[in-house]
Tab-separated table of C-alpha atoms in Angstrom:
chain	number	residue	atom	x	y	z
O	37	MET	CA	-0.174	0.025	0.204
O	38	ASP	CA	2.222	2.785	-1.269
O	39	GLY	CA	0.131	5.044	-2.380
O	40	SER	CA	0.448	4.260	-5.878
O	41	LEU	CA	-3.262	4.493	-6.773
O	42	LEU	CA	-3.136	7.848	-5.192
O	43	PRO	CA	-0.797	9.895	-8.093
O	44	ARG	CA	-3.173	13.322	-8.166
O	45	ARG	CA	-3.636	13.421	-4.503
O	46	ALA	CA	-1.047	12.078	-3.136
O	47	ASP	CA	1.048	14.965	-1.874
O	48	PRO	CA	-2.224	17.214	-0.627
O	49	LEU	CA	-3.073	14.169	1.184
O	50	ARG	CA	0.231	13.610	2.474
O	51	GLU	CA	-0.178	17.025	3.680
O	52	MET	CA	-3.337	16.634	5.725
O	53	VAL	CA	-2.207	13.172	7.013
O	54	GLN	CA	0.847	15.015	8.587
O	55	ARG	CA	-1.953	17.549	9.671
O	56	PHE	CA	-3.929	14.604	11.678
O	57	ALA	CA	-0.615	13.000	13.015
O	58	ALA	CA	0.122	16.640	14.353
O	59	GLY	CA	-3.246	16.455	16.667
O	60	ALA	CA	-3.565	12.675	17.340
O	61	ALA	CA	-1.505	12.430	20.816
O	62	ARG	CA	-3.911	15.317	22.116
O	63	HIS	CA	-7.131	13.639	20.721
O	64	ASP	CA	-5.660	10.384	21.902
O	65	ARG	CA	-5.141	12.052	25.407
O	66	ASP	CA	-8.419	13.794	25.719
O	67	GLY	CA	-10.441	10.853	24.080
O	68	SER	CA	-11.673	14.049	22.319
O	69	PHE	CA	-13.044	13.853	18.792
O	70	PRO	CA	-10.991	15.004	15.552
O	71	HIS	CA	-13.981	17.477	14.159
O	72	GLU	CA	-11.025	19.625	11.963
O	73	ASN	CA	-10.235	15.917	10.645
O	74	ILE	CA	-13.538	15.428	9.414
O	75	ALA	CA	-13.410	18.994	8.171
O	76	LEU	CA	-10.483	18.387	5.991
O	77	LEU	CA	-11.603	15.336	4.368
O	78	ARG	CA	-14.901	17.167	3.802
O	79	GLU	CA	-12.718	19.789	2.091
O	80	GLY	CA	-10.707	17.704	-0.063
O	81	GLY	CA	-13.782	15.560	-1.224
O	82	LEU	CA	-12.729	12.398	0.136
O	83	LEU	CA	-15.901	11.869	2.105
O	84	GLY	CA	-18.039	11.335	-1.402
O	85	MET	CA	-15.643	8.896	-2.969
O	86	THR	CA	-17.425	5.628	-3.517
O	87	VAL	CA	-20.743	7.596	-4.284
O	88	PRO	CA	-21.609	6.443	-7.952
O	89	PRO	CA	-20.902	8.548	-10.716
O	90	GLU	CA	-24.766	8.614	-11.566
O	91	PHE	CA	-25.175	10.264	-8.201
O	92	GLY	CA	-22.324	12.527	-9.164
O	93	GLY	CA	-19.854	10.938	-7.136
O	94	HIS	CA	-16.387	9.390	-8.257
O	95	GLY	CA	-17.280	5.471	-8.029
O	96	MET	CA	-13.812	4.816	-6.083
O	97	GLY	CA	-12.967	1.014	-6.302
O	98	LEU	CA	-11.582	-0.924	-3.505
O	99	SER	CA	-8.258	-0.629	-4.206
O	100	TRP	CA	-8.293	3.022	-3.869
O	101	ALA	CA	-10.373	3.125	-1.316
O	102	ALA	CA	-7.687	0.395	0.690
O	103	GLU	CA	-5.221	2.706	-0.157
O	104	LEU	CA	-6.773	5.915	0.961
O	105	VAL	CA	-8.054	4.689	4.255
O	106	GLY	CA	-4.356	2.810	5.189
O	107	THR	CA	-2.717	6.539	4.484
O	108	VAL	CA	-4.914	8.369	6.463
O	109	ALA	CA	-4.631	6.132	9.530
O	110	GLU	CA	-1.152	6.525	9.073
O	111	GLY	CA	-1.714	9.794	10.738
O	112	CYS	CA	-4.791	9.110	12.750
O	113	PRO	CA	-6.708	5.807	12.774
O	114	ALA	CA	-9.777	7.168	14.528
O	115	THR	CA	-9.921	9.578	11.383
O	116	ALA	CA	-9.630	6.439	9.086
O	117	LEU	CA	-12.138	4.489	10.776
O	118	VAL	CA	-14.535	7.203	10.495
O	119	LEU	CA	-13.658	7.375	6.705
O	120	ALA	CA	-13.793	3.928	6.397
O	121	MET	CA	-17.087	3.477	7.569
O	122	GLN	CA	-18.387	6.264	5.414
O	123	LEU	CA	-16.810	4.915	2.315
O	124	ILE	CA	-18.399	1.288	3.096
O	125	GLN	CA	-22.115	2.703	3.680
O	126	HIS	CA	-22.467	4.882	0.717
O	127	ARG	CA	-20.968	2.306	-1.196
O	128	GLY	CA	-23.339	-0.163	-0.186
O	129	LEU	CA	-26.373	1.810	0.124
O	130	ALA	CA	-25.347	3.520	-3.776
O	131	ARG	CA	-25.698	-0.311	-5.132
O	132	ASN	CA	-29.125	-1.416	-2.924
O	133	THR	CA	-31.870	-1.347	-5.699
O	134	ALA	CA	-34.032	-2.214	-2.641
O	135	VAL	CA	-33.963	1.463	-2.008
O	136	PRO	CA	-35.880	3.981	-3.816
O	137	ARG	CA	-33.938	5.882	-6.241
O	138	ALA	CA	-34.514	8.844	-4.904
O	139	LEU	CA	-33.822	8.193	-1.599
O	140	ARG	CA	-30.508	6.833	-2.599
O	141	ALA	CA	-29.682	10.202	-4.676
O	142	ARG	CA	-30.655	12.512	-1.859
O	143	ILE	CA	-28.160	10.813	0.480
O	144	ALA	CA	-25.535	10.217	-1.865
O	145	GLN	CA	-25.567	14.158	-3.134
O	146	GLY	CA	-25.153	15.253	0.315
O	147	ALA	CA	-21.664	13.343	1.036
O	148	VAL	CA	-20.823	14.564	-2.684
O	149	GLU	CA	-21.799	17.879	-2.044
O	150	ARG	CA	-21.810	18.625	1.667
O	151	GLY	CA	-19.987	15.869	3.010
O	152	GLU	CA	-22.524	14.657	5.137
O	153	LEU	CA	-21.471	11.590	7.139
O	154	MET	CA	-23.095	8.249	7.591
O	155	ASN	CA	-22.415	5.317	9.678
O	156	ALA	CA	-24.266	1.897	10.630
O	157	LEU	CA	-25.488	1.528	14.142
O	158	ARG	CA	-25.864	-2.074	14.903
O	159	VAL	CA	-24.327	-3.263	18.105
O	160	GLU	CA	-25.997	-3.153	21.346
O	161	PRO	CA	-25.715	-4.055	24.718
O	162	GLU	CA	-27.146	-7.096	25.342
O	163	LEU	CA	-26.948	-8.581	21.403
O	164	GLY	CA	-23.386	-7.742	21.213
O	165	THR	CA	-22.439	-7.741	17.225
O	166	PRO	CA	-25.290	-8.924	14.933
O	167	ALA	CA	-22.384	-10.847	13.067
O	168	ARG	CA	-23.134	-13.364	15.955
O	169	GLY	CA	-26.802	-13.775	15.507
O	170	GLY	CA	-29.934	-12.662	17.550
O	171	LEU	CA	-32.609	-9.965	17.513
O	172	PRO	CA	-32.083	-6.361	18.309
O	173	ALA	CA	-33.446	-4.832	20.786
O	174	THR	CA	-33.780	-1.682	19.031
O	175	THR	CA	-37.338	-1.881	17.692
O	176	ALA	CA	-39.514	0.191	15.157
O	177	ARG	CA	-43.068	0.602	15.728
O	178	ARG	CA	-45.295	1.050	12.731
O	179	LEU	CA	-47.606	4.144	12.616
O	180	ALA	CA	-50.245	5.030	9.906
O	181	ASN	CA	-47.656	7.406	8.243
O	182	GLY	CA	-44.195	5.652	9.185
O	183	TRP	CA	-42.585	4.702	11.925
O	184	ARG	CA	-41.398	5.041	15.510
O	185	LEU	CA	-37.870	3.847	16.289
O	186	SER	CA	-36.620	3.283	19.953
O	187	GLY	CA	-33.368	1.782	21.425
O	188	ARG	CA	-29.747	2.016	22.009
O	189	LYS	CA	-26.598	1.383	20.156
O	190	ILE	CA	-23.387	1.237	21.367
O	191	TYR	CA	-19.716	1.482	19.739
O	192	SER	CA	-21.267	3.990	17.208
O	193	THR	CA	-18.101	5.443	15.473
O	194	GLY	CA	-18.196	8.590	14.410
O	195	ALA	CA	-21.635	9.511	16.662
O	196	PRO	CA	-20.461	12.977	17.097
O	197	ALA	CA	-20.368	14.351	13.590
O	198	LEU	CA	-22.936	11.840	12.056
O	199	ASP	CA	-25.715	13.100	9.769
O	200	TRP	CA	-26.967	10.085	9.517
O	201	GLY	CA	-27.390	6.639	10.965
O	202	LEU	CA	-28.024	3.346	9.464
O	203	VAL	CA	-29.739	1.621	12.304
O	204	TRP	CA	-30.349	-2.046	12.903
O	205	ALA	CA	-33.612	-2.712	14.060
O	206	ARG	CA	-36.666	-5.318	14.438
O	207	THR	CA	-40.348	-4.440	14.091
O	208	ASP	CA	-43.180	-4.850	16.465
O	209	GLU	CA	-44.960	-7.140	14.233
O	210	ALA	CA	-45.802	-10.652	15.131
O	211	SER	CA	-43.041	-12.288	13.293
O	212	PRO	CA	-40.277	-9.521	13.627
O	213	ARG	CA	-38.723	-8.561	10.636
O	214	THR	CA	-35.143	-6.753	10.722
O	215	GLY	CA	-33.346	-4.270	8.325
O	216	LEU	CA	-31.750	-0.693	8.489
O	217	PHE	CA	-33.732	2.182	9.497
O	218	LEU	CA	-32.057	5.424	7.924
O	219	VAL	CA	-32.273	7.934	10.617
O	220	PRO	CA	-31.281	11.653	10.510
O	221	MET	CA	-28.801	11.540	13.557
O	222	ARG	CA	-29.791	15.656	14.918
O	223	ALA	CA	-33.690	14.160	14.737
O	224	PRO	CA	-35.800	14.729	17.971
O	225	GLY	CA	-35.699	12.033	20.059
O	226	VAL	CA	-31.984	11.050	19.294
O	227	ARG	CA	-28.910	11.435	22.147
O	228	ILE	CA	-25.708	11.008	22.400
O	229	VAL	CA	-24.426	9.610	25.483
O	230	GLU	CA	-20.519	9.887	25.580
O	231	THR	CA	-19.321	6.476	26.790
O	232	TRP	CA	-16.539	5.587	24.531
O	233	ASP	CA	-13.189	5.199	27.124
O	234	GLN	CA	-11.419	2.728	25.574
O	235	ALA	CA	-7.335	2.120	25.283
O	236	GLY	CA	-7.321	2.167	21.639
O	237	LEU	CA	-9.069	4.227	18.868
O	238	ARG	CA	-9.776	6.997	21.802
O	239	ALA	CA	-10.301	9.582	19.491
O	240	SER	CA	-13.028	7.356	17.353
O	241	GLY	CA	-15.930	9.069	19.138
O	242	SER	CA	-17.747	4.963	19.133
O	243	HIS	CA	-20.166	6.541	21.966
O	244	ASP	CA	-23.774	5.140	22.461
O	245	VAL	CA	-26.256	6.722	20.651
O	246	VAL	CA	-29.824	6.593	22.418
O	247	PHE	CA	-33.205	6.542	20.084
O	248	GLU	CA	-36.476	7.753	21.780
O	249	GLU	CA	-39.610	7.170	19.706
O	250	VAL	CA	-37.999	8.907	16.832
O	251	ALA	CA	-40.642	9.601	13.831
O	252	LEU	CA	-39.333	8.280	10.606
O	253	PRO	CA	-41.032	8.298	7.091
O	254	GLU	CA	-42.504	4.954	5.661
O	255	GLU	CA	-39.385	5.050	2.999
O	256	HIS	CA	-36.719	5.209	5.682
O	257	ALA	CA	-37.166	1.601	6.670
O	258	LEU	CA	-34.782	0.587	3.764
O	259	GLU	CA	-35.021	-2.899	3.466
O	260	LEU	CA	-37.261	-5.324	5.794
O	261	ARG	CA	-36.810	-9.099	5.934
O	262	SER	CA	-37.258	-12.558	8.116
O	263	PRO	CA	-33.689	-12.798	10.502
O	264	SER	CA	-33.252	-15.689	8.425
O	265	ALA	CA	-33.113	-14.119	5.060
O	266	TRP	CA	-29.886	-12.304	6.427
O	267	ALA	CA	-28.076	-15.215	6.586
O	268	ALA	CA	-26.438	-15.030	3.283
O	269	PRO	CA	-23.222	-12.624	3.283
O	270	ASP	CA	-23.420	-9.533	0.865
O	271	ALA	CA	-19.731	-10.650	-0.889
O	272	ASP	CA	-19.316	-6.850	-2.028
O	273	ALA	CA	-19.929	-5.949	1.441
O	274	VAL	CA	-17.823	-8.571	3.442
O	275	ALA	CA	-14.914	-7.696	0.826
O	276	TRP	CA	-15.276	-3.941	1.614
O	277	ASN	CA	-15.289	-4.366	5.316
O	278	THR	CA	-12.716	-6.821	5.711
O	279	LEU	CA	-10.221	-4.965	3.186
O	280	LEU	CA	-10.479	-1.312	4.303
O	281	ILE	CA	-10.031	-2.555	8.065
O	282	ALA	CA	-7.016	-4.696	7.292
O	283	ALA	CA	-5.417	-1.476	5.112
O	284	LEU	CA	-6.260	0.614	8.376
O	285	TYR	CA	-4.255	-0.857	10.568
O	286	THR	CA	-1.456	-1.753	8.229
O	287	GLY	CA	-1.190	2.265	7.970
O	288	VAL	CA	-0.637	2.040	11.863
O	289	ALA	CA	1.971	-0.191	11.538
O	290	ARG	CA	3.499	2.065	8.989
O	291	ALA	CA	3.250	4.652	11.550
O	292	ALA	CA	5.312	2.974	13.751
O	293	ARG	CA	7.469	1.757	11.505
O	294	ASP	CA	8.359	4.976	10.187
O	295	TRP	CA	8.697	6.562	13.970
O	296	LEU	CA	11.055	3.445	14.827
O	297	LEU	CA	13.610	3.859	11.927
O	298	GLY	CA	13.966	7.792	13.215
O	299	PHE	CA	14.969	6.566	16.746
O	300	LEU	CA	16.848	3.883	15.563
O	301	ARG	CA	18.842	6.245	13.342
O	302	ALA	CA	19.180	9.028	16.376
O	303	ARG	CA	19.703	6.588	19.414
O	304	VAL	CA	23.447	6.926	20.140
O	305	PRO	CA	23.995	4.983	23.253
O	306	ALA	CA	27.401	5.863	25.141
O	307	ASN	CA	28.295	2.375	25.463
O	308	LEU	CA	27.952	1.700	21.516
O	309	GLY	CA	29.290	5.135	20.042
O	310	ALA	CA	27.198	4.403	16.993
O	311	PRO	CA	23.251	4.431	15.932
O	312	LEU	CA	21.259	1.425	17.682
O	313	ALA	CA	20.710	1.128	13.495
O	314	THR	CA	24.389	-0.106	12.929
O	315	LEU	CA	23.369	-3.385	15.134
O	316	PRO	CA	22.725	-6.341	12.816
O	317	ARG	CA	20.164	-8.010	15.658
O	318	VAL	CA	18.375	-4.470	14.943
O	319	GLN	CA	18.308	-4.790	11.358
O	320	GLU	CA	17.399	-8.088	11.681
O	321	ALA	CA	14.239	-7.409	13.598
O	322	VAL	CA	13.195	-4.053	11.102
O	323	GLY	CA	13.208	-6.644	8.382
O	324	ARG	CA	11.111	-8.963	10.460
O	325	ILE	CA	8.766	-5.897	10.311
O	326	GLU	CA	9.369	-4.784	6.790
O	327	ALA	CA	8.278	-8.605	6.011
O	328	LEU	CA	4.860	-8.233	7.868
O	329	ILE	CA	3.842	-4.752	6.202
O	330	LEU	CA	5.110	-6.244	2.914
O	331	THR	CA	3.088	-9.502	3.391
O	332	ASN	CA	0.120	-7.414	4.435
O	333	ALA	CA	0.283	-5.275	1.283
O	334	HIS	CA	0.169	-8.134	-0.849
O	335	LEU	CA	-2.516	-9.870	0.785
O	336	ILE	CA	-4.521	-6.589	0.585
O	337	ALA	CA	-3.816	-5.790	-2.985
O	338	GLY	CA	-4.518	-9.357	-3.812
O	339	ALA	CA	-7.658	-9.826	-2.229
O	340	ALA	CA	-9.161	-6.090	-3.663
O	341	GLY	CA	-8.785	-8.075	-7.009
O	342	GLY	CA	-11.602	-10.183	-6.149
O	343	GLY	CA	-12.301	-13.960	-5.779
O	344	SER	CA	-11.521	-14.633	-2.265
O	345	GLY	CA	-14.760	-15.391	-1.104
O	346	ALA	CA	-16.129	-14.577	2.068
O	347	THR	CA	-14.093	-17.250	3.763
O	348	GLY	CA	-10.593	-16.308	2.504
O	349	LEU	CA	-11.286	-12.401	2.952
O	350	GLY	CA	-11.590	-13.663	6.688
O	351	LEU	CA	-9.035	-14.836	6.552
O	352	VAL	CA	-7.036	-11.729	5.070
O	353	LYS	CA	-8.178	-9.685	7.754
O	354	THR	CA	-7.145	-12.070	10.533
O	355	VAL	CA	-3.927	-12.470	8.974
O	356	ALA	CA	-3.330	-8.902	8.377
O	357	ALA	CA	-4.703	-8.032	11.880
O	358	ASP	CA	-2.217	-10.358	13.434
O	359	ASN	CA	0.732	-9.148	11.133
O	360	ALA	CA	0.087	-5.174	11.802
O	361	ILE	CA	0.039	-6.306	15.792
O	362	ALA	CA	3.528	-8.414	15.209
O	363	ALA	CA	4.942	-5.560	13.481
O	364	VAL	CA	4.256	-2.793	16.578
O	365	GLN	CA	5.164	-5.360	19.020
O	366	GLU	CA	8.295	-5.648	17.611
O	367	ALA	CA	8.817	-2.308	17.275
O	368	VAL	CA	8.388	-1.561	20.874
O	369	ALA	CA	10.426	-4.815	21.877
O	370	LEU	CA	13.394	-2.988	20.116
O	371	CYS	CA	12.773	0.258	21.896
O	372	GLY	CA	12.540	-0.567	25.198
O	373	ASN	CA	11.332	2.015	27.969
O	374	HIS	CA	11.410	4.586	25.114
O	375	GLY	CA	8.494	2.482	23.006
O	376	LEU	CA	6.275	2.411	26.228
O	377	SER	CA	6.457	6.214	26.979
O	378	ARG	CA	3.734	8.611	26.658
O	379	ALA	CA	6.032	11.165	25.302
O	380	ASN	CA	6.187	8.808	22.115
O	381	PRO	CA	4.038	7.632	19.617
O	382	LEU	CA	4.636	4.298	19.783
O	383	GLU	CA	2.513	3.330	23.325
O	384	ARG	CA	-0.462	5.084	21.298
O	385	HIS	CA	0.164	2.614	18.000
O	386	LEU	CA	0.254	-0.124	20.423
O	387	ARG	CA	-2.898	0.106	21.812
O	388	ASP	CA	-4.694	1.523	18.426
O	389	VAL	CA	-3.215	-1.460	16.598
O	390	LEU	CA	-4.585	-4.080	19.185
O	391	CYS	CA	-8.544	-2.679	18.379
O	392	ALA	CA	-7.534	-4.645	14.501
O	393	ARG	CA	-8.833	-7.975	16.237
O	394	ILE	CA	-12.397	-6.464	17.203
O	395	HIS	CA	-13.485	-5.869	13.900
O	396	THR	CA	-15.688	-8.307	12.411
O	397	PRO	CA	-15.177	-11.335	11.315
O	398	GLN	CA	-13.806	-11.539	14.856
O	399	PRO	CA	-10.275	-14.323	14.996
O	400	ASP	CA	-12.084	-17.189	16.248
O	401	ALA	CA	-14.999	-16.992	13.856
O	402	ALA	CA	-12.542	-16.311	10.960
O	403	LEU	CA	-10.512	-19.549	11.527
O	404	LEU	CA	-13.630	-21.722	12.581
O	405	ALA	CA	-15.372	-20.753	9.196
O	406	ALA	CA	-11.792	-21.685	7.448
O	407	GLY	CA	-11.619	-24.755	9.113
O	408	ARG	CA	-14.911	-25.988	8.258
O	409	ALA	CA	-14.767	-25.427	4.909
O	410	ALA	CA	-11.424	-27.171	4.564
O	411	LEU	CA	-12.902	-30.100	6.105
O	412	SER	CA	-16.179	-29.657	3.942
O	413	LEU	CA	-18.225	-29.464	7.138
């Protein structure tokens, strides 16, 4: 992921990423949301890049999107996660022909023309991740002229800046259907509860969002099905979710690697009389880091070309996450106390990269699926 797919935006993007990096430590320490980063993405026209040309966007492909997210992650992975979710959701909504075209056009043009931000809100306190199954507690109650939505979502990335939420909910029918409801995030009854206080990605604003009798028009029930009808994964959605996440955390590993190289060149212990970079064992360790990052780049690029299938994509995400974590841990080990000092960014990169395993599919699910496929079970 060397930025080769971003030739016309490479220099402005790199300047933007440097600005993100300059504020990353402050937002991490405060747990504050980087509104200024989102404003820069908006000004750069990056929030509507996966909107198709028919709605005024660029129709950015998966390889391009992975390059972009990975590059942004080098400066601020929390900002990159918000961006990744934006790109994924607009890609999915624009191609969903079950949603009326006029509504798709309205949301897509909002992203292109005004940089409106969107994310899917799926996880709940009792349900956990919907990928593990179960009915959501968030409920849409049918009225004569639309719906009333009530419930609570957790881990709602980007919550402080969202214009739209795609809220996973059930209907109040005798045989409940499930699906996504399009919610204006500043509508009456929508409330953010600032609960996000994690070790990593502290600036992602992944707070709880409470919905209290939020009124929605009929057409904002985007697609409702029986719960069993959602069992088959959408191959395109799986590819975008897994590979943008893999690219994001590979970007964190590159940022850790880059800081490490500067440290090793500059650090001259008195007993050595030369930079740490001159030691063969240090050079070997850096080589291992390079191998892990290079492996991820090839895994992501290859999978972005298509043909992997949901099981293979789950393995790519799992291996890429493990490689990124291993690369940062190797960097920390080389630096000793310097690597864990809050005066240096490496300990933040370590906390951030550990979040890679949390995203769907989690390692146990990905490995179990691959094992069963291999055993034809």
